Amino acid sequence: MFDGDYALLTFATEATDGGAASDALMHRTIVANSRMMRTIPRSLAGIGFDLVWSRGYLVADIGRMDFWAPGITSFRVLLPKASAMSETKAGAFNDSLERASAESRFFRPATSTPPSRNGAIRQQDQEPGLWQPDCAARL
């Protein structure tokens, strides 16, 4: 199972709202369900599975873009294609994020739950010890 808690998707921008409007736009445009990962423990229990263990990671670019640079570059194309912003606005949005990175003012955090070794589930009627750590990735 691999996913992220996209409700945390946020950019610190120079907008008067600090980026709240662009964050909401991103949530509506590129994420199907930004709070999905928060429902996983309850959802698993509801369909007869136990969450045996899990591990999440915080990925944060603070100051300069690194991990998020390719995704942010894609916004120039994706946001206009999704009719979320005009090409001009998407370009200006990207320019502002790239400028913030160049000036060590960039901020973009996220959490993720990578596949395989970072979580396991088992059917509730399954005997302990029979599950494998990568079973969640095979569901």
XYZ file of C-alpha atoms in Angstrom:
139
model
C 0.000 0.000 0.000
C 1.443 3.348 -0.966
C -0.248 6.655 -0.529
C 0.155 10.016 1.076
C -1.938 12.224 3.299
C -2.621 14.804 0.632
C -4.727 16.933 2.953
C -1.293 18.114 4.111
C -0.438 19.279 0.589
C 0.538 22.879 1.126
C 2.804 25.519 -0.319
C 3.909 28.637 1.478
C 3.377 31.417 -1.065
C 3.527 35.192 -1.140
C -0.252 35.436 -1.603
C -2.078 37.416 1.064
C -3.683 34.193 2.304
C -0.261 32.505 2.565
C -1.205 30.027 -0.142
C -4.518 28.725 1.222
C -6.366 29.328 -2.062
C -3.698 27.614 -4.174
C -3.615 24.715 -1.696
C -7.395 24.264 -2.018
C -7.097 24.461 -5.805
C -4.431 21.741 -5.793
C -6.585 19.524 -3.582
C -9.528 19.856 -5.981
C -7.443 19.483 -9.134
C -4.809 16.805 -8.679
C -5.994 14.714 -5.724
C -9.044 12.454 -5.907
C -9.491 12.124 -2.141
C -7.018 14.121 -0.080
C -8.073 12.513 3.195
C -8.122 8.873 2.010
C -5.154 7.683 4.077
C -6.892 8.877 7.227
C -9.731 6.423 6.537
C -7.550 3.327 6.016
C -7.528 1.968 9.614
C -11.331 2.164 9.887
C -11.859 0.913 6.347
C -9.645 -2.140 6.885
C -11.539 -3.080 10.034
C -14.827 -2.686 8.184
C -13.845 -5.255 5.542
C -12.350 -7.826 7.896
C -8.683 -6.846 8.054
C -6.436 -5.768 10.919
C -3.742 -3.174 10.496
C -0.810 -5.084 11.984
C 1.699 -2.265 11.701
C 2.495 0.723 9.550
C 5.102 3.409 9.195
C 4.727 6.802 7.583
C 7.362 9.260 6.518
C 7.482 13.027 6.385
C 9.020 14.371 3.214
C 9.613 18.094 3.489
C 11.508 20.468 1.282
C 12.296 23.410 3.533
C 14.227 26.280 2.029
C 14.981 24.716 -1.346
C 13.114 22.372 -3.681
C 14.556 18.904 -3.990
C 12.177 15.968 -3.735
C 9.197 17.971 -5.020
C 10.957 19.728 -7.926
C 9.774 17.323 -10.694
C 6.162 17.426 -9.501
C 6.163 21.184 -9.256
C 7.647 21.462 -12.741
C 4.733 19.356 -14.021
C 2.224 21.918 -12.716
C 3.038 24.209 -15.666
C 1.358 21.635 -17.903
C -1.059 19.826 -15.572
C -2.854 22.810 -14.043
C -3.864 24.320 -17.415
C -4.772 20.853 -18.798
C -7.034 20.313 -15.779
C -8.586 23.757 -16.377
C -7.489 24.766 -12.893
C -5.387 27.730 -14.039
C -4.568 29.456 -17.264
C -1.116 28.799 -18.698
C -0.122 32.304 -17.619
C -1.254 31.784 -14.013
C 0.295 28.308 -13.835
C 3.567 29.746 -15.125
C 3.466 32.556 -12.570
C 2.657 30.057 -9.798
C 5.621 27.883 -10.784
C 7.878 30.912 -11.181
C 7.025 32.046 -7.651
C 7.801 28.596 -6.202
C 11.067 28.362 -8.136
C 12.026 31.876 -7.003
C 11.237 30.948 -3.388
C 13.515 27.922 -3.752
C 16.335 29.982 -5.258
C 16.019 32.400 -2.319
C 15.818 29.576 0.288
C 12.198 30.475 1.154
C 10.498 27.340 -0.218
C 8.262 25.131 1.945
C 6.417 21.956 0.915
C 5.748 19.050 3.312
C 3.894 15.785 2.817
C 3.533 12.440 4.483
C 3.638 9.125 2.707
C 3.310 5.458 3.448
C 5.649 3.613 1.081
C 4.905 0.047 -0.015
C 6.102 -3.280 1.309
C 8.331 -3.048 4.373
C 6.426 -0.160 5.928
C 3.099 -1.763 6.697
C 1.224 -5.012 6.946
C -2.370 -6.114 7.188
C -3.975 -9.513 7.660
C -7.466 -10.914 7.541
C -9.027 -10.829 10.988
C -9.559 -14.605 11.080
C -5.980 -15.362 9.988
C -3.641 -16.848 12.592
C -0.905 -14.522 13.869
C 2.417 -15.011 12.164
C 1.012 -16.078 8.788
C 1.052 -12.646 7.178
C 3.969 -11.304 5.201
C 5.136 -7.677 5.469
C 4.470 -7.022 1.794
C 0.933 -8.421 1.737
C -0.562 -4.925 1.701
C 1.239 -4.143 -1.539
C -0.308 -7.207 -3.201
C -3.962 -6.413 -2.379
